[in-house]
Tab-separated table of C-alpha atoms in Angstrom:
chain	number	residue	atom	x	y	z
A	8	UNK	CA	35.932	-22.886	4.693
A	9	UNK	CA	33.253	-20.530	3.537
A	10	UNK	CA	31.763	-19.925	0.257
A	11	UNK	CA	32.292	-16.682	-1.792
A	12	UNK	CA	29.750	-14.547	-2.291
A	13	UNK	CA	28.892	-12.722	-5.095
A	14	UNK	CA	26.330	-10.237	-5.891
A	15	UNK	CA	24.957	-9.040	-9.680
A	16	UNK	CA	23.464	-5.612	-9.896
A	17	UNK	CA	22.169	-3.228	-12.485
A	18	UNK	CA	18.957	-1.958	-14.008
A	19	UNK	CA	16.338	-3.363	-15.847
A	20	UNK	CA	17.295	-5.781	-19.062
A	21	UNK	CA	21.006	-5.454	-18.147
A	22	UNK	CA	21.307	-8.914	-18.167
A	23	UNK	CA	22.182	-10.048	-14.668
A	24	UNK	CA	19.520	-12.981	-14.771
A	25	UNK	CA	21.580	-14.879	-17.563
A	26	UNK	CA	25.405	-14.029	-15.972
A	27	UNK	CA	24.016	-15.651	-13.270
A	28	UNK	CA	23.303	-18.712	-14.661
A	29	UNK	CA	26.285	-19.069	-16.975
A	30	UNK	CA	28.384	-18.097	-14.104
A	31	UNK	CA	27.253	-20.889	-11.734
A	32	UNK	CA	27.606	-23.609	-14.877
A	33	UNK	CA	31.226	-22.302	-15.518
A	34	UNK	CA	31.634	-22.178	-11.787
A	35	UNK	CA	30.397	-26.050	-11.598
A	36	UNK	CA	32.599	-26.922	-14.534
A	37	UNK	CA	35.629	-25.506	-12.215
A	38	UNK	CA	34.704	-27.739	-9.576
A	39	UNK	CA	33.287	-24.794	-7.247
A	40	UNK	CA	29.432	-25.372	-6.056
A	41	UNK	CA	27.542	-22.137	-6.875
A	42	UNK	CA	23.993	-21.797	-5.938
A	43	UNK	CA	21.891	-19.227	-8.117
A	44	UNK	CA	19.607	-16.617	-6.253
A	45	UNK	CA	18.463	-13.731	-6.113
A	46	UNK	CA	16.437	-10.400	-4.675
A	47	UNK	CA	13.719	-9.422	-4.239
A	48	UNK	CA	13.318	-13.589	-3.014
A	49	UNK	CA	15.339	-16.327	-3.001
A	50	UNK	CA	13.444	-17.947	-0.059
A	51	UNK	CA	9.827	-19.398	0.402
A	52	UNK	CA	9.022	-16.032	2.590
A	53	UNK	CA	10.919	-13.973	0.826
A	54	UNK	CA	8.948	-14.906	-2.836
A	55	UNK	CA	5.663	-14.644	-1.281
A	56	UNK	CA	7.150	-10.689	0.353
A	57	UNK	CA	8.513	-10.444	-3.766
A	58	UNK	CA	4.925	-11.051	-5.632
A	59	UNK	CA	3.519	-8.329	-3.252
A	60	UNK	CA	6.355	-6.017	-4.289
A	61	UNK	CA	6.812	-6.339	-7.817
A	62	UNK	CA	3.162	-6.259	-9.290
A	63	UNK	CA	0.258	-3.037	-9.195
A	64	UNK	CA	0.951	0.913	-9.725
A	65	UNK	CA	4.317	2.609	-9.196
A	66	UNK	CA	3.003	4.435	-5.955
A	67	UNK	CA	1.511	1.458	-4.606
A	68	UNK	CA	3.456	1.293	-1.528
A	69	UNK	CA	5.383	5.050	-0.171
A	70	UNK	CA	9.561	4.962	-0.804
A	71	UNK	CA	9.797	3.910	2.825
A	72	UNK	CA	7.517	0.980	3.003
A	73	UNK	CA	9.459	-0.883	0.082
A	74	UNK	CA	12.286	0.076	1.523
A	75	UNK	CA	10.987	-1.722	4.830
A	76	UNK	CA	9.724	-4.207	2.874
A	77	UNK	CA	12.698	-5.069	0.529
A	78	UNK	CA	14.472	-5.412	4.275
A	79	UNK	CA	12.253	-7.801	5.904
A	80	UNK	CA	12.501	-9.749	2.302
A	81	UNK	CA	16.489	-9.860	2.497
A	82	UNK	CA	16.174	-10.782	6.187
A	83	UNK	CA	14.529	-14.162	5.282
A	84	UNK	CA	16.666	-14.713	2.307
A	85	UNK	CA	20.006	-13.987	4.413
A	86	UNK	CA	19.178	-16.314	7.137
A	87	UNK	CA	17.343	-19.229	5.559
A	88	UNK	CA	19.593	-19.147	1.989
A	89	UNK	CA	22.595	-17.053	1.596
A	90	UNK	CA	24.451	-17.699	5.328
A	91	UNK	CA	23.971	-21.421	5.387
A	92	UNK	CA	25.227	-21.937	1.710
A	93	UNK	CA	28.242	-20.151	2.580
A	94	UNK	CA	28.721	-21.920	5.830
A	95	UNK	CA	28.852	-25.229	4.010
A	96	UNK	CA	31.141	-23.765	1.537
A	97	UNK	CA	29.112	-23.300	-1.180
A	98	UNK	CA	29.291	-19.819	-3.142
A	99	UNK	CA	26.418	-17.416	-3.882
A	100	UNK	CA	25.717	-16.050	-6.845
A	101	UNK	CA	22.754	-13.400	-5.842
A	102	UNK	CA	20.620	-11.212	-9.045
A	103	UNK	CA	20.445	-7.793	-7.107
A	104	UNK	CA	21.708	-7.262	-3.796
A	105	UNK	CA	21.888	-4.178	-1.196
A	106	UNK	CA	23.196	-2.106	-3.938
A	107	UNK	CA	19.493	-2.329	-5.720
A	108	UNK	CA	18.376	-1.187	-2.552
A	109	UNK	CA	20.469	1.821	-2.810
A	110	UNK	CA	19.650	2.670	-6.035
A	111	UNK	CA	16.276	2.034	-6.305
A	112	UNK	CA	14.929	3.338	-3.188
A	113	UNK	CA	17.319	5.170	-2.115
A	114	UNK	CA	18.389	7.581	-5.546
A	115	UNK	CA	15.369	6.293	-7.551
A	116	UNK	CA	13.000	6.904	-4.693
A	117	UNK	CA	14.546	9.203	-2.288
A	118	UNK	CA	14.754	7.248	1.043
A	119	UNK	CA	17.598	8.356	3.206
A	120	UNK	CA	21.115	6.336	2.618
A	121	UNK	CA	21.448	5.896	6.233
A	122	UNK	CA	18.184	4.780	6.537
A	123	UNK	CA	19.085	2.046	4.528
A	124	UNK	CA	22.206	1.340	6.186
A	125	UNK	CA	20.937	0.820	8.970
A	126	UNK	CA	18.464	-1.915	7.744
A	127	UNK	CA	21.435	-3.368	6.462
A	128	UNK	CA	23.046	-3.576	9.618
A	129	UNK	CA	19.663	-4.543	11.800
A	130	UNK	CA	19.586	-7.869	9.517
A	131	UNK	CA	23.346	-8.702	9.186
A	132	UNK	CA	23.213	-8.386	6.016
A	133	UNK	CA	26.453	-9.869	4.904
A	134	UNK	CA	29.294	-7.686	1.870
A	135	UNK	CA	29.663	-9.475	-0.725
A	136	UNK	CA	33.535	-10.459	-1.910
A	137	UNK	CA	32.828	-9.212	-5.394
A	138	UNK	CA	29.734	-7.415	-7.271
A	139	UNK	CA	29.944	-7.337	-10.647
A	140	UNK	CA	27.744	-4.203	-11.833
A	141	UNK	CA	26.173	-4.543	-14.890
A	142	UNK	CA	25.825	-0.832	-16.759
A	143	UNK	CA	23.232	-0.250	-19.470
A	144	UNK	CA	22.102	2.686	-20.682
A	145	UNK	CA	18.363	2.898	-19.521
A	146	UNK	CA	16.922	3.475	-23.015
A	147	UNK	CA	18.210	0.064	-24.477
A	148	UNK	CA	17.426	-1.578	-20.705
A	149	UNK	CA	13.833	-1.038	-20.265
A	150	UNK	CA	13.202	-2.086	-23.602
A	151	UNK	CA	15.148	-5.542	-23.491
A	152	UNK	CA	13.178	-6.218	-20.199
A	153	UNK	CA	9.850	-5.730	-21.192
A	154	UNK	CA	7.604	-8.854	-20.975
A	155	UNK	CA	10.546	-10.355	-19.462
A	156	UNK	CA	8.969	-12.098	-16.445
A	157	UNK	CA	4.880	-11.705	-16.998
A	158	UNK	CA	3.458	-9.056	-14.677
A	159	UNK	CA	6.515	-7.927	-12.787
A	160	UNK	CA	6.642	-4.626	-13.829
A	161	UNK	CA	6.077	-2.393	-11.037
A	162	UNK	CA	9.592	-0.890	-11.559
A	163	UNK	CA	9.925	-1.030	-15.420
A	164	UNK	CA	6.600	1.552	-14.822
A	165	UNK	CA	8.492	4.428	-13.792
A	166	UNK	CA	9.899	6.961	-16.050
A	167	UNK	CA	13.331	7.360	-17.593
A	168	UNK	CA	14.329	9.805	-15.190
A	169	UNK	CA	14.004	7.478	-12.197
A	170	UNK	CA	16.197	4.836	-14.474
A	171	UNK	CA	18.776	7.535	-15.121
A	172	UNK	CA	19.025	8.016	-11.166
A	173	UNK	CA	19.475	4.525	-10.459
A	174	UNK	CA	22.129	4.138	-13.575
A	175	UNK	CA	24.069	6.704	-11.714
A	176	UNK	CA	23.627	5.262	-8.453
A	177	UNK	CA	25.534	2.073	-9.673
A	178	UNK	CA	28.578	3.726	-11.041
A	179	UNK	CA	28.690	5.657	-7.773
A	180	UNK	CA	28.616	3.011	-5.653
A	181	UNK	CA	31.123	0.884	-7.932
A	182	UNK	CA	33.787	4.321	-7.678
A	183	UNK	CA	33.273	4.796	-4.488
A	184	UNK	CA	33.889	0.909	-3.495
A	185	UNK	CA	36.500	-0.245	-6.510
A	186	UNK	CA	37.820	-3.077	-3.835
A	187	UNK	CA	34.425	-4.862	-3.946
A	188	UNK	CA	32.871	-4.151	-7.618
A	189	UNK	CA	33.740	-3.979	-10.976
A	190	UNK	CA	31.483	-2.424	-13.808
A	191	UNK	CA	30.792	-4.189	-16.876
A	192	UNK	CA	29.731	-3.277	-20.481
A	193	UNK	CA	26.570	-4.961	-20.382
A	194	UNK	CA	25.613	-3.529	-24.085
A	195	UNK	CA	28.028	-5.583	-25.357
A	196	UNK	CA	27.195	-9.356	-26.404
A	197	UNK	CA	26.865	-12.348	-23.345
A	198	UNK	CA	29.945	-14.133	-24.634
A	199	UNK	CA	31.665	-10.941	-23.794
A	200	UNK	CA	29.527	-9.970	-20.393
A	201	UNK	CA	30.520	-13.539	-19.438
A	202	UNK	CA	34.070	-13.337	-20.401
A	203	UNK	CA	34.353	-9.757	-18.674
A	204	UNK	CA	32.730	-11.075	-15.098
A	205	UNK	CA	34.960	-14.425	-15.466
A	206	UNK	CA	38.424	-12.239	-16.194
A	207	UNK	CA	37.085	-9.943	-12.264
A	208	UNK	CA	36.494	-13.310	-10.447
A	209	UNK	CA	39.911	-14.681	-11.576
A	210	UNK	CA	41.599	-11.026	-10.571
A	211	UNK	CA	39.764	-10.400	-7.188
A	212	UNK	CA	38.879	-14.151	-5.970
A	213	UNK	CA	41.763	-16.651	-7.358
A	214	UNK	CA	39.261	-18.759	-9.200
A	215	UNK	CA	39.706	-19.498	-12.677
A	216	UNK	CA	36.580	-20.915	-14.386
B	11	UNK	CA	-6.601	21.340	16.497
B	12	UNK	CA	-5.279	17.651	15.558
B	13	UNK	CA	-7.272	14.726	16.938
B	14	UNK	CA	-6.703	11.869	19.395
B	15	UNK	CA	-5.288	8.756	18.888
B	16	UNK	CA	-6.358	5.671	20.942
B	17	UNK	CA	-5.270	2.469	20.058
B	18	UNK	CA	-6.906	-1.297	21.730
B	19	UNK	CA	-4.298	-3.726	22.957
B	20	UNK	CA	-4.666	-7.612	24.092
B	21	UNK	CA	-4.313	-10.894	23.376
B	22	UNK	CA	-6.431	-13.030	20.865
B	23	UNK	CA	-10.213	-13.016	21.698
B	24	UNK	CA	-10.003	-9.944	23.853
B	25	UNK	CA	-12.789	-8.392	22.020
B	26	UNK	CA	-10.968	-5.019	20.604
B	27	UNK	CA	-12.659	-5.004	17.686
B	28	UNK	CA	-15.780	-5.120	18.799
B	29	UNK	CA	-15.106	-3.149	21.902
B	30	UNK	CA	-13.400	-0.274	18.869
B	31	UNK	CA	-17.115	-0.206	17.038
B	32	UNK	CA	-18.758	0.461	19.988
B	33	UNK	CA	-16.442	3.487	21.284
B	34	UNK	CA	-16.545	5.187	17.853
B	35	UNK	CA	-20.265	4.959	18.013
B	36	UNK	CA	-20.540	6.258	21.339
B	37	UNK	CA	-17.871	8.730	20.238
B	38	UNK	CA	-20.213	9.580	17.546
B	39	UNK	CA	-23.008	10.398	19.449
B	40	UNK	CA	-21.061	13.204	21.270
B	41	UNK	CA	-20.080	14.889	18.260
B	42	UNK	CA	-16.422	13.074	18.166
B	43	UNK	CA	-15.950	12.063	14.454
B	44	UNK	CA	-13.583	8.898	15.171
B	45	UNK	CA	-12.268	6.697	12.441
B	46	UNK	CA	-11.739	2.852	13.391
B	47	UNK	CA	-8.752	0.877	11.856
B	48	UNK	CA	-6.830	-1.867	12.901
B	49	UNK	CA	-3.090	-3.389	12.548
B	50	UNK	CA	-1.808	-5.192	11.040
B	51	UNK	CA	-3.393	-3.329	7.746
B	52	UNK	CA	-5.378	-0.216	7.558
B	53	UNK	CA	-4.794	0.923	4.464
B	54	UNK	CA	-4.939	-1.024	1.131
B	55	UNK	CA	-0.712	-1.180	1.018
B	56	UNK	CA	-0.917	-3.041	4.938
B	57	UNK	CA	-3.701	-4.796	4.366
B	58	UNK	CA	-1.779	-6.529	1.184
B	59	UNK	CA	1.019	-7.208	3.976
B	60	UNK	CA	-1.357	-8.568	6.552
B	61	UNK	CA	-2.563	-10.845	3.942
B	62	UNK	CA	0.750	-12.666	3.489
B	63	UNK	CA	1.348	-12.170	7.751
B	64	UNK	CA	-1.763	-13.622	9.589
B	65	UNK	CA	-2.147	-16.556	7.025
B	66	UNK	CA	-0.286	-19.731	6.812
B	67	UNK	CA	2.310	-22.020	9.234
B	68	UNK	CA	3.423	-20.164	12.600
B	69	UNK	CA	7.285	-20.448	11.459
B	70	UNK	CA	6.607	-19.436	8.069
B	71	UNK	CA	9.178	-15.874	8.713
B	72	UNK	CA	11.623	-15.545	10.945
B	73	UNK	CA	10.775	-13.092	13.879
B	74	UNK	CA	13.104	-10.478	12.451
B	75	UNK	CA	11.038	-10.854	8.940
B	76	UNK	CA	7.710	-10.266	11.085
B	77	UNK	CA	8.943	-7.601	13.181
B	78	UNK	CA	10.316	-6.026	9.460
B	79	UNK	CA	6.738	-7.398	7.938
B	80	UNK	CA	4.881	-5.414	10.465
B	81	UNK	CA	7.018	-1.806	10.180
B	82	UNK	CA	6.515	-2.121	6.649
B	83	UNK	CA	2.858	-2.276	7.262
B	84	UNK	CA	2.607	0.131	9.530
B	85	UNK	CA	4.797	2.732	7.465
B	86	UNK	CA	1.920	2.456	4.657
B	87	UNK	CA	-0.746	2.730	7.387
B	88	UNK	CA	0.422	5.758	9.354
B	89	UNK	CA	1.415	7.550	6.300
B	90	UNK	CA	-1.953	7.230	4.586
B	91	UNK	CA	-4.955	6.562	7.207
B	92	UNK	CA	-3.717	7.523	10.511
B	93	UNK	CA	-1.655	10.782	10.103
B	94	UNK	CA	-3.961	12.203	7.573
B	95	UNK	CA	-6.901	11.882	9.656
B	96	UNK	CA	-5.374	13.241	13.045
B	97	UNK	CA	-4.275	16.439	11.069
B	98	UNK	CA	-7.985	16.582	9.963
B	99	UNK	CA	-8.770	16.845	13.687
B	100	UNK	CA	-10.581	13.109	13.268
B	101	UNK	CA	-9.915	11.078	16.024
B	102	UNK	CA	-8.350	7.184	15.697
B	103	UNK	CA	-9.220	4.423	17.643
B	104	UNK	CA	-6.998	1.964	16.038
B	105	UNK	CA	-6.950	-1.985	17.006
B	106	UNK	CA	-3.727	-3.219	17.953
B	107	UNK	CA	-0.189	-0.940	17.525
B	108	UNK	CA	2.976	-0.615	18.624
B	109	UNK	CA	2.430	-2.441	22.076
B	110	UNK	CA	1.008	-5.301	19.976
B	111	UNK	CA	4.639	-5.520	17.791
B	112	UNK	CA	6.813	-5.877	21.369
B	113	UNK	CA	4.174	-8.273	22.993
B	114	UNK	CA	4.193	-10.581	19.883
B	115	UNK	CA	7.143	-10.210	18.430
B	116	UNK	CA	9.448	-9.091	21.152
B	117	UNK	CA	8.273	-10.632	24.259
B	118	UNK	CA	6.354	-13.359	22.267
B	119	UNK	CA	9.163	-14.271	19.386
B	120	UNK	CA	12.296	-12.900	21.121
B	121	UNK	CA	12.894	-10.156	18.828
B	122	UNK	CA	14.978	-7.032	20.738
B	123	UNK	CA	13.124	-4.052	22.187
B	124	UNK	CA	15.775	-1.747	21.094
B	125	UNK	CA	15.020	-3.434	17.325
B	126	UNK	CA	11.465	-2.387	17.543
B	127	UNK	CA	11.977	0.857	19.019
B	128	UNK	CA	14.423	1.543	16.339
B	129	UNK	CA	11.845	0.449	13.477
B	130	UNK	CA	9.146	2.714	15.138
B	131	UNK	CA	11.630	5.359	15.134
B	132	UNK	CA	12.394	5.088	11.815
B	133	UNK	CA	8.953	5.316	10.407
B	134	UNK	CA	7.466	7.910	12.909
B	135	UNK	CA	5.238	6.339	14.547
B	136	UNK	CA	2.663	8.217	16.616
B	137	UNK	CA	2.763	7.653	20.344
B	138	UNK	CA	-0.861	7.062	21.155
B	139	UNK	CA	-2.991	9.577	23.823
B	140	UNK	CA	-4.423	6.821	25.073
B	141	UNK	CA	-4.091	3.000	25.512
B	142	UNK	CA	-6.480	0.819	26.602
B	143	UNK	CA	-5.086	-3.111	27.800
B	144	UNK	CA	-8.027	-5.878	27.506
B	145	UNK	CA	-6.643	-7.872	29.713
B	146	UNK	CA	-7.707	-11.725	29.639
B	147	UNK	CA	-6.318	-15.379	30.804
B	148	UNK	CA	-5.125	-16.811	27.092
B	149	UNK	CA	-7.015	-19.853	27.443
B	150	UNK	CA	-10.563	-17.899	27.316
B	151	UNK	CA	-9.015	-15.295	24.262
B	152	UNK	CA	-7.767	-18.025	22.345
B	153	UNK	CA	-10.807	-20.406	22.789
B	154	UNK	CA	-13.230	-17.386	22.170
B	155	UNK	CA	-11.371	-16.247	19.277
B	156	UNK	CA	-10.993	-19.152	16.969
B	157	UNK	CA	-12.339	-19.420	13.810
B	158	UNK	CA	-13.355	-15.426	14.352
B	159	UNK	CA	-11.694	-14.656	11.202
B	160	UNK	CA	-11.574	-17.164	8.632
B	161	UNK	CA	-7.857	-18.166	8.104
B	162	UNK	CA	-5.840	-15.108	10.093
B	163	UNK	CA	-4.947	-18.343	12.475
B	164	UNK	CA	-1.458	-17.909	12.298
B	165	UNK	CA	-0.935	-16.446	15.674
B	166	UNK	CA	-3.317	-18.046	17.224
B	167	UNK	CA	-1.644	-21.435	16.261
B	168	UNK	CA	1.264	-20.201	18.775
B	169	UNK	CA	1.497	-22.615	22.144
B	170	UNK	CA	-0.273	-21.587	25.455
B	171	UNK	CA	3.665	-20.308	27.203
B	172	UNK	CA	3.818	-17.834	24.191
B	173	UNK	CA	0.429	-16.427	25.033
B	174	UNK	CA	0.864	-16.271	28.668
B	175	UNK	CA	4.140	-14.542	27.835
B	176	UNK	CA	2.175	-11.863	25.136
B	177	UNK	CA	0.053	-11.378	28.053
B	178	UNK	CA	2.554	-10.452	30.932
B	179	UNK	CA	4.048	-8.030	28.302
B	180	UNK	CA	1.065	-6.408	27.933
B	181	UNK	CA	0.641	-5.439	31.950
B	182	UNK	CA	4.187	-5.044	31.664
B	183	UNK	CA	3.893	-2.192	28.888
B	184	UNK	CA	0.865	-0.974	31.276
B	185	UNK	CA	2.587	-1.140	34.389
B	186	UNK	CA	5.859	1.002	32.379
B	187	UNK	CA	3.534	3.485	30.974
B	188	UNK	CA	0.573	4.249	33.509
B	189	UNK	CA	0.071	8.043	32.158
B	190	UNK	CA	-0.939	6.395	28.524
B	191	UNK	CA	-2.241	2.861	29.544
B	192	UNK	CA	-5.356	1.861	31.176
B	193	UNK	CA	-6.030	-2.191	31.976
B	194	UNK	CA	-9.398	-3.015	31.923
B	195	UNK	CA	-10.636	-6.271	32.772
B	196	UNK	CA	-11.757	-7.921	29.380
B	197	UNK	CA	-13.417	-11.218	31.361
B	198	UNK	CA	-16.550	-9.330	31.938
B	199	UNK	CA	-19.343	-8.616	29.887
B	200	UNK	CA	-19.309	-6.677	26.867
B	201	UNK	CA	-21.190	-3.724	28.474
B	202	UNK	CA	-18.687	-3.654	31.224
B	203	UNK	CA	-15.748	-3.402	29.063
B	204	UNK	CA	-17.323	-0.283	27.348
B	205	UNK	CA	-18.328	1.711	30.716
B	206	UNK	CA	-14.617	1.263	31.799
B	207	UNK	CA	-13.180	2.546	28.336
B	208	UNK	CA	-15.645	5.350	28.175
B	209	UNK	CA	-14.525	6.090	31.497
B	210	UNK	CA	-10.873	6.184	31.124
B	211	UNK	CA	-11.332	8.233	28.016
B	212	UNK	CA	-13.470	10.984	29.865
B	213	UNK	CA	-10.883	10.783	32.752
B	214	UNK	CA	-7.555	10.982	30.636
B	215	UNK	CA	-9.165	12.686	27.219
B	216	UNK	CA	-11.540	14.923	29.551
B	217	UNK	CA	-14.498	13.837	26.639
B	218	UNK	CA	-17.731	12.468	28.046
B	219	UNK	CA	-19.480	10.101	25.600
């Protein structure tokens, strides 16, 4: 049987980092394998395509070149992480996902939604069985995230405007797709984030943990 | 009036960059103002990419992430070196292109045409005025070539079949597109090799240099 798959998404300092981890050990506890990853990486290739991405000025690559470059990223981590843990059953627990994609370069940087989609679909990207969105308002985000992991702060760079548009691009992803994701409070504490993403894995996937 | 674009195509050792000084200079001298660039890179965004691509073990991304790798690249280096400087009427004689991406990665790592044609789509790729083929038996390009750039081995670590098959691609490509291709024997002398570009640019370009 194969593994579930589950993606994380939101902006900066929402949080998703730490679910993921206290997912996978309540997950273990359960008795269900859950490896940890996450995007932009989660594969030898991948990580080396992330430190180019992450680090230097805003504008250091145009909208559609990280959008390219976000793609040939995920198509490393797809095929040498995500699809063989879920062939052997195990589940995925994955910090940012296609939706970041969407968000970020698509309403944060203004690269066509079908462009994107069609990357997707070039690199078999697979849909995950359940995204838990993490919302944050930008203000208290940015600042939480700050110093967070040394260096990587190409995105933290831009202004609040550009947060706002990807904040919004969540939500309407999560409205327009209620079957797949479920938003969470993430200003509230991680006893409660952790409760709230435990309480949508029971409803949509059967699992209690 | 915009400028013309002329890009070098061939297997390792085929001497296309040195052949690409050579023209510009020529070029020069008759009052064409030609900028030389190559691929993968170009522009400091691609040349960060080629960094990570022409270093390291032959398997280190999947052909997908190299063909993805590569249209990232060439996004950056169309958007901000080659595009700008045909619009300023400068012409572009650029070292490797498209033809390079479906003799490497297509024909060379079994990555679909339609794939790459879709990627070159997608990031509007200019279809050169002129191509010119070095055409030359792997085992002299590869022996010639090694060690002419310290480290960018990773291509030519590939095995003897997938050069002979980059090169049958190439004539292929030629052969497809005769109005934009010219094949010129890259075996003989250096001198040679520029008399039969010069010429094919003053018959197809109509500019003597």
């Amino acid at each position: 049987m194969s593994g579930k798959f589950i993606t994380l998404e939101g902006g900066e300092g929402a949080g998703k980092s730490t679910l993921a981890r206290a997912l996978a050990a309540r997950l273990g506890r359960a008795g269900v394998d859950a490896v940890v990853t996450r995007e932009p990486g989660g594969s030898p290739g991948a990580d080396a395509i992330r430190a180019l991405f992450v680090r230097g000025a805003a504008d250091k690559f145009a909208p559609l070149t990280d959008a390219l470059l976000i793609a040939a990223a995920r198509s490393d981590h797809v095929a040498r992480t995500i699809a063989p843990a879920l062939a052997a059953g195990r589940w995925v627990i994955c910090d940012r996902f296609t939706d970041s994609t969407r968000a970020y370069q698509g309403a944060g940087r203004g690269v066509d939604v079908r462009t994107l989609a069609a990357l997707d679909a070039l690199i078999d990207a697979p849909v995950p069985h359940l995204t838990l969105v993490l919302d944050l308002d930008p203000k208290s985000g940015v600042r939480r995230s700050q110093g967070a992991q040394a260096g990587e702060d190409r995105f933290e760079k831009m202004d609040l405007a550009f947060h706002e548009r990807v904040r919004a691009a969540f939500l309407s992803i999560a409205a327009d797709e209620p079957q797949r994701c479920a938003v969470i409070d993430a200003a509230k504490d991680k006893d409660a984030v952790l409760a709230a993403a435990l309480a949508a894995i029971a409803a949509r996937l059967g699992v209690q943990a």
